[in-house]
Coordinates of C-alpha atoms and ligand atoms in Angstrom, one line a residue:
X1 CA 12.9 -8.9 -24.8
X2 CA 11.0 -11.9 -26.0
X3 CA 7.5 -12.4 -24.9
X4 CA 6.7 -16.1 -25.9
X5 CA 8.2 -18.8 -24.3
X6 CA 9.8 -21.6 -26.4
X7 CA 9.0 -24.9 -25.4
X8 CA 12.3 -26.3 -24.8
X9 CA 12.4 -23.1 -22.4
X10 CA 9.4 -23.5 -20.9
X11 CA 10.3 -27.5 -19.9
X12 CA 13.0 -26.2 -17.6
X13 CA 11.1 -24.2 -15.7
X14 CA 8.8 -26.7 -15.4
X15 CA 11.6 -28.7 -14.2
X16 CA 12.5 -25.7 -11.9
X17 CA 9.4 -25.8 -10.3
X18 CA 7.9 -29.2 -11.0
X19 CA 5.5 -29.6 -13.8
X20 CA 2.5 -29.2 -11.3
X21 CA 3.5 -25.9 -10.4
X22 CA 3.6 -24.4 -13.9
X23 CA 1.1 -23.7 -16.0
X24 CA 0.1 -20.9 -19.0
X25 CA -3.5 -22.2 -19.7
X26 CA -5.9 -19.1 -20.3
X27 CA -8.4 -19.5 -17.6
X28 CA -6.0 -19.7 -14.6
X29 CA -3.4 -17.3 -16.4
X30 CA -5.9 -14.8 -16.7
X31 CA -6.1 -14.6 -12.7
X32 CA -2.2 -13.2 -12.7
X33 CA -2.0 -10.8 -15.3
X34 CA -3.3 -8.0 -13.1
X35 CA -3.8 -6.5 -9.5
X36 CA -6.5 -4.2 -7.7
X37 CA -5.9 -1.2 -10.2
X38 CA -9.4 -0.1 -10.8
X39 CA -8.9 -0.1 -14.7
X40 CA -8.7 -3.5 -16.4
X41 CA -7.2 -2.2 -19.4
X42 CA -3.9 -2.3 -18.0
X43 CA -3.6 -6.2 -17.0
X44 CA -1.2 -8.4 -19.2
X45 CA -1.4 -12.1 -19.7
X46 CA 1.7 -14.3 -18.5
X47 CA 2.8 -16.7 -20.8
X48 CA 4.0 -18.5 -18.1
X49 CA 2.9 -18.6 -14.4
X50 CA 5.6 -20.5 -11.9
X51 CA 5.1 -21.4 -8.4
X52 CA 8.6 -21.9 -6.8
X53 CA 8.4 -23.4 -3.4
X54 CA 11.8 -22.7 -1.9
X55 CA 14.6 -20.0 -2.7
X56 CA 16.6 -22.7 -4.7
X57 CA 13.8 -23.0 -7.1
X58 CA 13.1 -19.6 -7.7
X59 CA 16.6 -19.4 -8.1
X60 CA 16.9 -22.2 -10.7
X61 CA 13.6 -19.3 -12.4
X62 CA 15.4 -16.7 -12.6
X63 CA 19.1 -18.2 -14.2
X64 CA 16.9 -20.1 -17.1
X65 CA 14.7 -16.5 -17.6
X66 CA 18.1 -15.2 -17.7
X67 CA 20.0 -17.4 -20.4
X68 CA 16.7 -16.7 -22.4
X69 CA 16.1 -13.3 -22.1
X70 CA 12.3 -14.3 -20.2
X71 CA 10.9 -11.2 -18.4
X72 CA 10.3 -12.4 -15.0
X73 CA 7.1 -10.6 -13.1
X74 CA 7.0 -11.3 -9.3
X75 CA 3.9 -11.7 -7.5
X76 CA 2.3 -11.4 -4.2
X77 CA -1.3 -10.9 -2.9
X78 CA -2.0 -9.0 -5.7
X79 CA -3.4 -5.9 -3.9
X80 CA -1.3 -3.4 -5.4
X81 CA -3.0 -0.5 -6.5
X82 CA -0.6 0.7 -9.3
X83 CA -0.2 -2.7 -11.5
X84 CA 3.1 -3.2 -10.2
X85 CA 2.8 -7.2 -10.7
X86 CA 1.5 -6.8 -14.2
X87 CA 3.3 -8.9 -16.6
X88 CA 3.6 -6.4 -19.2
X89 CA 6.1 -8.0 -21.0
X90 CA 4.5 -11.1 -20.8
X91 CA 6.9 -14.1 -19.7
X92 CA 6.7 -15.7 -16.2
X93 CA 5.0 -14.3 -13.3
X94 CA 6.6 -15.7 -10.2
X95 CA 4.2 -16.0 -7.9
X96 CA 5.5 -16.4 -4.5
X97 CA 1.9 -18.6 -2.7
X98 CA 3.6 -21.8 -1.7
X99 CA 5.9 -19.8 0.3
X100 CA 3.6 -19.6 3.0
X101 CA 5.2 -20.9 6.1
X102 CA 5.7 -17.9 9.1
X103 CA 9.5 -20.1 10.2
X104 CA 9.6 -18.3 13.6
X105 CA 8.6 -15.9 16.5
X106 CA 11.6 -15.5 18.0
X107 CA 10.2 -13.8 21.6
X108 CA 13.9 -13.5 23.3
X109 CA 14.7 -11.5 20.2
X110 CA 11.6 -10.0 19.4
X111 CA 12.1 -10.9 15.7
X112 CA 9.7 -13.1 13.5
X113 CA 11.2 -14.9 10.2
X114 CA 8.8 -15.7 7.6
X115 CA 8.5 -16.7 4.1
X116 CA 7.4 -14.4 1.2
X117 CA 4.1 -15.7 0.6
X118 CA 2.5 -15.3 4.1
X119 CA -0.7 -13.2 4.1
X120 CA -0.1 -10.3 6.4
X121 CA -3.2 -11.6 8.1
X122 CA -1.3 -14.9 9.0
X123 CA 1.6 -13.2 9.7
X124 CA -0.7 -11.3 12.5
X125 CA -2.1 -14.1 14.1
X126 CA 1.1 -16.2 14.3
X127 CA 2.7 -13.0 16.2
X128 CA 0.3 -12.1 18.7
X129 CA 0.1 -16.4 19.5
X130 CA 3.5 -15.7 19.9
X131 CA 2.5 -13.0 22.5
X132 CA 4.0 -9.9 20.4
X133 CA 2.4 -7.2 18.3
X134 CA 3.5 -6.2 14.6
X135 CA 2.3 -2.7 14.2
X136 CA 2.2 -1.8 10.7
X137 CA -0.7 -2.6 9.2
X138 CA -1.8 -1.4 5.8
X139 CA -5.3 -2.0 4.7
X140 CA -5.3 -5.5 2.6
X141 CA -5.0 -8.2 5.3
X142 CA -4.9 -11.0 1.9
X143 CA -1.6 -8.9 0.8
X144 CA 1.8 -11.0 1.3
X145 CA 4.8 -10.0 3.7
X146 CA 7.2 -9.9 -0.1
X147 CA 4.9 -7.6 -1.5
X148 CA 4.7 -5.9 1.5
X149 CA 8.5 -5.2 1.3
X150 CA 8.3 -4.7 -2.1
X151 CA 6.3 -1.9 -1.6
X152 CA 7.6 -0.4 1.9
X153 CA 3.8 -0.5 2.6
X154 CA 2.8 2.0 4.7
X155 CA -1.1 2.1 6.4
X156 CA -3.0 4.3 9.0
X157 CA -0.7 3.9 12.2
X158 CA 2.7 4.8 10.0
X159 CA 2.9 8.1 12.1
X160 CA 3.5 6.2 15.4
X161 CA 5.4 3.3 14.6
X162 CA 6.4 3.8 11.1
X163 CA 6.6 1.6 7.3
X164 CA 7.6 -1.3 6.7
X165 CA 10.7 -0.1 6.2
X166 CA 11.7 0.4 9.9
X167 CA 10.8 -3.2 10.5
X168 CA 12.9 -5.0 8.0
X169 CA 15.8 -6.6 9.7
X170 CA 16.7 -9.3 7.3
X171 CA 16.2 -10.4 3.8
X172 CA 16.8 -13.5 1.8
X173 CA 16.8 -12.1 -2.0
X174 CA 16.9 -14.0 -5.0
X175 CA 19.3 -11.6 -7.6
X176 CA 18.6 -11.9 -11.7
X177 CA 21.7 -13.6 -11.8
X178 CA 20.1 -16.3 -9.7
X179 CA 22.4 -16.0 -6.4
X180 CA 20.6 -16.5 -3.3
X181 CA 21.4 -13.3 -0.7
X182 CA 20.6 -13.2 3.0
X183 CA 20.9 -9.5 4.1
X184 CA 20.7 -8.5 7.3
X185 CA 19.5 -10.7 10.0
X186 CA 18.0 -10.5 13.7
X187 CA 20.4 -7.3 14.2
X188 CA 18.9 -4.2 15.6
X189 CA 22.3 -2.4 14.3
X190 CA 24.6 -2.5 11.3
X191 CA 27.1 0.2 10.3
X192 CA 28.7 -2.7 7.9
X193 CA 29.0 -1.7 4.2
X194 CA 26.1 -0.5 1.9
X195 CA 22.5 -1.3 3.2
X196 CA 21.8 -3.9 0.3
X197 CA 19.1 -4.7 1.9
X198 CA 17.1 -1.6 2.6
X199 CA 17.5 -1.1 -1.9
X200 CA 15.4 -3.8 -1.7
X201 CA 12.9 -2.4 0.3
X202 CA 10.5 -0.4 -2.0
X203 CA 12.2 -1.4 -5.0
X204 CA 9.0 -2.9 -6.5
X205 CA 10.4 -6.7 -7.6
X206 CA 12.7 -4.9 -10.0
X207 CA 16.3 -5.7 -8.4
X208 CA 15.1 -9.8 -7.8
X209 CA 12.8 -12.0 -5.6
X210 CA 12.5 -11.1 -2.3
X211 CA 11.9 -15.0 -0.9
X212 CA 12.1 -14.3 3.1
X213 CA 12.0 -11.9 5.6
X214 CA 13.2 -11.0 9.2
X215 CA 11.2 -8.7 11.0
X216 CA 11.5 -6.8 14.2
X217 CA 8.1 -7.0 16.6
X218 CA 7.2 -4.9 19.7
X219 CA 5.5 -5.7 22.8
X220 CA 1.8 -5.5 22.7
X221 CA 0.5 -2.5 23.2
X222 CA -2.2 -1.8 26.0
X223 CA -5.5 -0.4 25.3
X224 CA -7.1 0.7 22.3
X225 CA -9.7 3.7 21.4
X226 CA -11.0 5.1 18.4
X227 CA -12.8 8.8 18.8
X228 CA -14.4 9.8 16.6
X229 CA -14.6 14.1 15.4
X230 CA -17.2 15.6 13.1
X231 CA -16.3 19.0 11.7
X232 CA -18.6 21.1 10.0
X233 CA -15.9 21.9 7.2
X234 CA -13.0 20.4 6.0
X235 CA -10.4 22.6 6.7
X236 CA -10.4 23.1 10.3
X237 CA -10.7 19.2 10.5
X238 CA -7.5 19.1 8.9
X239 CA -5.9 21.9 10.3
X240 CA -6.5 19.9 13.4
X241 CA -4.2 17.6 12.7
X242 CA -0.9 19.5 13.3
X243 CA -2.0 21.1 16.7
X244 CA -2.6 17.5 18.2
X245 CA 0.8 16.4 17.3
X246 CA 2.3 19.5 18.5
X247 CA 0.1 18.7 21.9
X248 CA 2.6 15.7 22.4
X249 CA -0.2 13.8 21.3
X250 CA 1.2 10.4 19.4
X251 CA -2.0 8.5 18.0
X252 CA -1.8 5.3 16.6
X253 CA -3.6 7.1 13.6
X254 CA -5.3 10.0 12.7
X255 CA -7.7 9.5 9.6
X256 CA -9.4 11.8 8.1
X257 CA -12.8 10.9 6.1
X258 CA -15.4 12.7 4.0
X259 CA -19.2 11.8 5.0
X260 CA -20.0 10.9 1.3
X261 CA -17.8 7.5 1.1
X262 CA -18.6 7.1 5.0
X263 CA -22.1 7.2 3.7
X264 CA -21.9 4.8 0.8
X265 CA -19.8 2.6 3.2
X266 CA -22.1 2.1 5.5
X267 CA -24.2 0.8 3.3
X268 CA -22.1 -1.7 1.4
X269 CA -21.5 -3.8 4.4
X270 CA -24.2 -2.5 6.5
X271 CA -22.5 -1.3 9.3
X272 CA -23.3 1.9 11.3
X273 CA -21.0 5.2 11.7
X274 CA -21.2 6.7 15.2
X275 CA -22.6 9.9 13.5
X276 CA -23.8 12.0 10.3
X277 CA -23.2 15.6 11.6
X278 CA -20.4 18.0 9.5
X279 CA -18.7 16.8 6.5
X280 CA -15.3 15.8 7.2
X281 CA -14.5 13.7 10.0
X282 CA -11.5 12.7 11.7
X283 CA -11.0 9.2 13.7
X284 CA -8.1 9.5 15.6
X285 CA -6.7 6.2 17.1
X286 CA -5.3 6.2 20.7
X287 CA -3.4 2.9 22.4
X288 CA -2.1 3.6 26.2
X289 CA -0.6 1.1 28.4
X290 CA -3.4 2.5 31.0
X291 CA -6.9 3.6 31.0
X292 CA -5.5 6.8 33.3
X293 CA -3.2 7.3 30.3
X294 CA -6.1 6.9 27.9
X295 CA -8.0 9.1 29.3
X296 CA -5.3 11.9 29.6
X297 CA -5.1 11.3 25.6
X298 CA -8.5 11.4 24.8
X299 CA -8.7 14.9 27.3
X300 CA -6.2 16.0 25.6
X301 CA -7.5 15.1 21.8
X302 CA -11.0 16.1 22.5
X303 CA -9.6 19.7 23.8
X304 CA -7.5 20.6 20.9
X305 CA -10.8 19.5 18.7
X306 CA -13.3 21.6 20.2
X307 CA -10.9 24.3 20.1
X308 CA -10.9 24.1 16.8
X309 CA -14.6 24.0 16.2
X310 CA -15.6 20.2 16.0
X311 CA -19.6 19.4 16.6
X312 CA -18.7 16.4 19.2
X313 CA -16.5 13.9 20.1
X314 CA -17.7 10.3 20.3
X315 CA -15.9 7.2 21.5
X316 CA -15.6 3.9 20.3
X317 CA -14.1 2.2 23.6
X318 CA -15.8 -1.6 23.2
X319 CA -14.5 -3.9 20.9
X320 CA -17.6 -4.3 19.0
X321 CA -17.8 -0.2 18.4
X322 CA -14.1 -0.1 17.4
X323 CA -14.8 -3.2 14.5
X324 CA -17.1 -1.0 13.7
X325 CA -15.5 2.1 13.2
X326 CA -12.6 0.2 11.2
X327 CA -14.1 -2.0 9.3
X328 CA -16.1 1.2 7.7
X329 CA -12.8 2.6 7.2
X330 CA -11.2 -0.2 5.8
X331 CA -13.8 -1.3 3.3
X332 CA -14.3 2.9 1.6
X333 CA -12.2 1.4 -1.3
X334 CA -14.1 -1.7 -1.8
X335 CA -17.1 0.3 -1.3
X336 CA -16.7 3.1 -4.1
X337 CA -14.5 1.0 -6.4
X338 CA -16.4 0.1 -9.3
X339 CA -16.5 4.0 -9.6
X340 CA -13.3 4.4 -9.2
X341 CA -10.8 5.0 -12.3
X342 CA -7.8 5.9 -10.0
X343 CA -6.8 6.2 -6.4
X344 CA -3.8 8.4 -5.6
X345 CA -1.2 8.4 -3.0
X346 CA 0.1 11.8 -2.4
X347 CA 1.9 12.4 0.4
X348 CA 2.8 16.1 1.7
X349 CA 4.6 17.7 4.8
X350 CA 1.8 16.9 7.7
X351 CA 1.1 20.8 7.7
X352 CA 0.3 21.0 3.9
X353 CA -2.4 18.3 3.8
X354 CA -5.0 21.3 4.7
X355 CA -4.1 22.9 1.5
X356 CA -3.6 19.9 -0.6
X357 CA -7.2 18.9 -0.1
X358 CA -8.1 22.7 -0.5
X359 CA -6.7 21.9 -4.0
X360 CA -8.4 18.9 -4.0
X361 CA -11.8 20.6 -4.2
X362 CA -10.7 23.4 -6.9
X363 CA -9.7 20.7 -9.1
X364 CA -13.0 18.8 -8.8
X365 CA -14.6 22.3 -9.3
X366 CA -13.4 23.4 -12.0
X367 CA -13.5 19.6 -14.1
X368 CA -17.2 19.4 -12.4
X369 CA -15.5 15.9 -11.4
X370 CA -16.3 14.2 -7.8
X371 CA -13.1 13.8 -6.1
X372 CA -13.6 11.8 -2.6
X373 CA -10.7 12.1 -0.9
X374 CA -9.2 10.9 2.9
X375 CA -6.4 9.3 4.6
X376 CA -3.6 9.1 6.7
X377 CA -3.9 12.6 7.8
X378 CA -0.7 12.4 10.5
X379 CA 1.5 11.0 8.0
X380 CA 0.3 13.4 4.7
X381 CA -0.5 10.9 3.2
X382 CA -4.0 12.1 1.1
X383 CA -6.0 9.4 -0.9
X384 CA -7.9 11.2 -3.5
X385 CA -10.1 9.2 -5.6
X386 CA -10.3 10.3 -9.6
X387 CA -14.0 8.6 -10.1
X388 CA -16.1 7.9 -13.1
X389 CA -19.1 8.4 -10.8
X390 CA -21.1 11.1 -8.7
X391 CA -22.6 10.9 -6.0
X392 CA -26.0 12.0 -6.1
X393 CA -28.8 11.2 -3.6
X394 CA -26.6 9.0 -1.6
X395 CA -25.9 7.1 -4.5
X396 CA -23.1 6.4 -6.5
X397 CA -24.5 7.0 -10.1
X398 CA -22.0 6.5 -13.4
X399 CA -20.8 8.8 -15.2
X400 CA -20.3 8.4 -19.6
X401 CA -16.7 7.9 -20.3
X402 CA -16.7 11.1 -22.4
X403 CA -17.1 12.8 -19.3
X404 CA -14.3 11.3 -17.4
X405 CA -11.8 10.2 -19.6
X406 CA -10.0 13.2 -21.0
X407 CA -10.6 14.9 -17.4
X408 CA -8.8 12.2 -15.6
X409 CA -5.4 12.7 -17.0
X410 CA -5.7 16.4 -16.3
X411 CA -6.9 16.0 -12.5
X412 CA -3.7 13.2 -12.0
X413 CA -1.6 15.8 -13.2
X414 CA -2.8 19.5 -11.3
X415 CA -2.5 17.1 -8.2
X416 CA 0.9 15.7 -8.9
X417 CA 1.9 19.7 -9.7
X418 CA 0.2 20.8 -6.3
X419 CA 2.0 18.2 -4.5
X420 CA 5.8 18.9 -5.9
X421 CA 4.9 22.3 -5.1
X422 CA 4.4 21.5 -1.2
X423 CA 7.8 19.4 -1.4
X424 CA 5.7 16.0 -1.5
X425 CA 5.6 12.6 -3.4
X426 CA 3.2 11.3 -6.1
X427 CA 3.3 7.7 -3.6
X428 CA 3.7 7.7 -0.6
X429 CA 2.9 3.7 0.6
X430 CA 1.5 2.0 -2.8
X431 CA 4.4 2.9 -5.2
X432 CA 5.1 3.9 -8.8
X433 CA 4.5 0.1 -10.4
X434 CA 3.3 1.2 -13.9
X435 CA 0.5 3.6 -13.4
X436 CA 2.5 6.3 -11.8
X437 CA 5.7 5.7 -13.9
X438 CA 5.0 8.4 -16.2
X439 CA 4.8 11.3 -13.7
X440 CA 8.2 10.1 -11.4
X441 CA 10.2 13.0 -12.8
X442 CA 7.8 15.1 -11.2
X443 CA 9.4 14.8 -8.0
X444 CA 12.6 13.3 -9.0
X445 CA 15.1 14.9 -11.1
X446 CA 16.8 13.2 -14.2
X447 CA 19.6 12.5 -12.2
X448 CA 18.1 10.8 -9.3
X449 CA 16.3 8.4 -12.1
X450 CA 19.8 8.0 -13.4
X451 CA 21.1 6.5 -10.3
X452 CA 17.8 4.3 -9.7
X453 CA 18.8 3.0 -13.6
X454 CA 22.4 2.7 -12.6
X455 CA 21.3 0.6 -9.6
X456 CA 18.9 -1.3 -11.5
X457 CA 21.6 -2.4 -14.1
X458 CA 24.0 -3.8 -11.5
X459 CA 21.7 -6.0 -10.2
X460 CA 19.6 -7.0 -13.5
X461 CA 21.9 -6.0 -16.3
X462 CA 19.8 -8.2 -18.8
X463 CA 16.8 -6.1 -17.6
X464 CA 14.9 -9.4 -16.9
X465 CA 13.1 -8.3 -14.0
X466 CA 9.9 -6.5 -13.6
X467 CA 10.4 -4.7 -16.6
X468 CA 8.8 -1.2 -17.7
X469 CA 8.2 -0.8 -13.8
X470 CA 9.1 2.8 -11.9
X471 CA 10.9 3.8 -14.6
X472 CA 12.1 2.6 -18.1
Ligands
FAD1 C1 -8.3 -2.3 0.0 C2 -6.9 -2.0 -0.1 C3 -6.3 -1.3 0.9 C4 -4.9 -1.0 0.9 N1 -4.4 -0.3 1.9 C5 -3.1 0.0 1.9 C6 -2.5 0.7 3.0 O1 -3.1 1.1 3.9 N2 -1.2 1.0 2.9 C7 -0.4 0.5 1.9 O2 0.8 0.7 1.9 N3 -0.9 -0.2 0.9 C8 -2.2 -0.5 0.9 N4 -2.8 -1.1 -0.2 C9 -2.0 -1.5 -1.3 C10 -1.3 -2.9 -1.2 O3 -2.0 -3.7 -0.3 C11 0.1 -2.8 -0.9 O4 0.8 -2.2 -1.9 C12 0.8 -4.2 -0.6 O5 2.1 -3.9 -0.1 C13 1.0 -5.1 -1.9 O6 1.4 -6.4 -1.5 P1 1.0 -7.6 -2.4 O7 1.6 -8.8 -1.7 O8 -0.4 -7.7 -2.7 O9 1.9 -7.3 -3.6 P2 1.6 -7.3 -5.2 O10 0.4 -6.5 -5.5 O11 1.5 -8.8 -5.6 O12 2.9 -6.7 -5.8 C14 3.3 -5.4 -5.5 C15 4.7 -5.1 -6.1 O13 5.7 -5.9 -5.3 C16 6.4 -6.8 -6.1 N5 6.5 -8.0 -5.3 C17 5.5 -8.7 -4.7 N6 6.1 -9.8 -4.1 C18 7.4 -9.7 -4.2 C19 8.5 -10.5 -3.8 N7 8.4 -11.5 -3.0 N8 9.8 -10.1 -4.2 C20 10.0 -9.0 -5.0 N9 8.9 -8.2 -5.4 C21 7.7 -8.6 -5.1 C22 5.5 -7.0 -7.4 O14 6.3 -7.3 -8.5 C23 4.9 -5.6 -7.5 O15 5.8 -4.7 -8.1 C24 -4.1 -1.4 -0.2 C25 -4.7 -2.2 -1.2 C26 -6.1 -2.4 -1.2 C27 -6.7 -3.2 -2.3

């Protein structure tokens, strides 16, 4: 696979593109060779960086990378957290920006069309102008509806309405070979042939360019409340977690947190938690179409909680408290990540997250390592951070890289054991990409990869696209 670009090559995709919307000098280059994995060491120059703005052009991309062997990177908002957009084999990151234009909100069919390259934030706002609600909604608003395919994103209210995945009506996909596909459409059934389209979905820009997407919508939903439930230890906060599902209880999202990173949190963008009692807290998102209804929930919540031992439950019912709440949650990563060498995705059966984090805190015993972990607790889906910082004093102070280096590698992998062991996944929303390749057969056997590669070569049998990604 070459890595430099010869200049007769790089002039047609120039031409592809137009000559404005190409370019390889270093200090704009350097912007695309990476994405929000903490450690830097991993990012990769482009040689080239292209900026197709229709499916043609990225089309016209991918047949020249094709006649000349040119690894072909595509890129969305960047926010992946397993350097699945790195360029690692140099060559041309496609990067999908000036696709930007949300096409439709099709209210008669509850369906939105939109281009690759809308920010899930825009995406947002141009559905609920269009009077319906998209629920998923994982935590980067600045990531793009592609990647968000890409990586069948997931998010906090995944165990009410689902990923991504069950969204996805349609695609338009640009294949290696440089045919444009439109999969699916605005169907709410298909029993017609392979899914081609749901390969695509997850598959981490390795099977081609995923240049627009159709997308089912719901009605809005009523009314929203966040409660918040301090526990004095972890475990019955978690064990909670089960017996308010098995209630009949749906939330919207149930979160769990540990005070530490709620603590360091509140600091870094100076907003206030309802409380500092316990250590592990669970915010457990309601909507209702009523307040009668809400109320019945939060009764209901509340009561399983107590039973289990929680200090209090408080309630976030304005707007202004719920921002609050949320935006603490939502900004824990930014908060603790220049500590951070590695943020896992493990996701268990819902009843084994109890004992995951149990395993959580052995591991960060016995390598004298601190391991902040939370997440998705409804969906088992258990964000522990491997840091190269403690946290003393309500501080975050660094750690030398002695002390965390070596460690690291041996924390990733008694946590990958400990999940397989529970029937889990080492992702379970952010994806392999190139970080978590090395421990897939942990979870898959050989002959699962096998069929992935099979896959792979049928659509990209040059091996132009995204290479060294999920698997080699
Ligand atoms: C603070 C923070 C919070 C986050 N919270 C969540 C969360 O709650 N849930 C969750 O699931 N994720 C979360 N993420 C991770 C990240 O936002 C998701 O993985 C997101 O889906 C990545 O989208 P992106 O557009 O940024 O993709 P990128 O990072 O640009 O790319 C991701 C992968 O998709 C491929 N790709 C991108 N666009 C295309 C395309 N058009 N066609 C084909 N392949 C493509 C890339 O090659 C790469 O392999 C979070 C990240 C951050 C930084």
């Amino acid at each position: 696979m070459t890595s430099k670009i010869a200049p007769s090559v790089r002039e047609l995709f120039e031409a592809a593109v137009g000559r404005d919307n190409a370019f390889s000098d270093p200090d704009k280059a350097v912007d695309y060779g990476h994405d929000e994995f903490s450690l830097k060491e991993i990012a990769r120059e482009p040689d080239l960086v292209v900026k197709p703005r229709t499916a043609a052009e990225a089309a016209e991309v991918l047949r020249i990378a094709g006649a000349h062997g040119v690894p072909v990177t595509p890129r969305g908002g960047a926010t992946g957290l397993c350097g699945g957009c790195v360029p690692l084999h140099g060559g041309v990151v496609l990067s999908l920006e000036r696709m930007d234009r949300v096409l439709e909100v099709d209210a008669d069919n509850q369906m939105a069309v939109t281009e690759a390259g809308v920010r899930l934030s825009d995406f947002v706002k141009a559905v609920e102008e269009g009077g319906l609600y998209f629920p998923p909604h994982p935590g980067d608003e600045s990531a793009m509806m592609g990647g968000l395919v890409a990586t069948n994103a997931g998010g906090s209210r995944a165990v009410k309405y689902g990923t991504i995945r069950n969204y996805v009506r349609g695609l338009e996909v640009v294949t290696p070979a440089g045919d444009v596909l439109r999969l699916g459409g605005k169907l709410e059934k298909s029993s017609t042939g392979y899914n081609l389209m749901h390969l695509f979905i997850g598959s981490e820009g390795t099977l081609g360019v995923i240049t627009k997407v159709i997308l089912h919508l719901n009605t809005r939903p009523g009314i929203m409340r966040s409660l918040v439930v301090p526990f004095a230890e972890l475990e019955p906060a978690l064990e909670t977690v089960p017996l308010i599902m098995k209630r009949g209880v749906v939330p919207l999202a149930i979160e769990f947190l540990e005070i530490e990173p709620i603590t360091l949190t509140e600091e870094h963008i100076r907003k206030k938690w309802p409380t500092k009692l316990g250590s592990t807290h669970l915010l457990v998102i309601l909507d209702a179409p009523s307040e009668a209804e809400m109320d019945r929930l939060s009764e209901a919540v509340a009561e399983v909680c107590c039973g289990k031992g929680a200090i209090d439950v408080f309630i976030a019912d304005t707007p202004s408290k719920q921002d609050e709440v949320l935006a603490i949650r939502s900004k824990i990563y930014d908060a603790i990540k220049s500590g951070t060498v590695e943020i896992l995705d493990i996701a268990v059966p819902r009843a084994e997250v109890a004992g995951h984090v149990r395993k959580v805190r052995q591991v960060a015993a016995k390598y004298g390592m601190w391991l902040p972990t939370f997440g998705h607790a409804a969906d088992g889906n258990v964000h522990t951070h491997i840091m190269k910082a403690r946290f003393e004093a309500g501080k975050m102070v660094p750690v030398p890289e002695g002390d965390w280096r070596g460690k690291a590698d041996l924390v990733r992998e008694e946590l990958f054991r400990d999940c397989r062991e529970r029937g889990g996944v080492i992702s379970g929303e952010h994806g392999i990409g190139l970080v978590k390749k090395p421990f897939l057969s942990f979870v898959l056997d050989e002959r699962q990869i096998e069929l992935m590669r099979g896959i792979k070569r049928v659509f990209d049998p040059r091996g132009i696209m995204n290479p060294g990604k999920i698997f080699d």
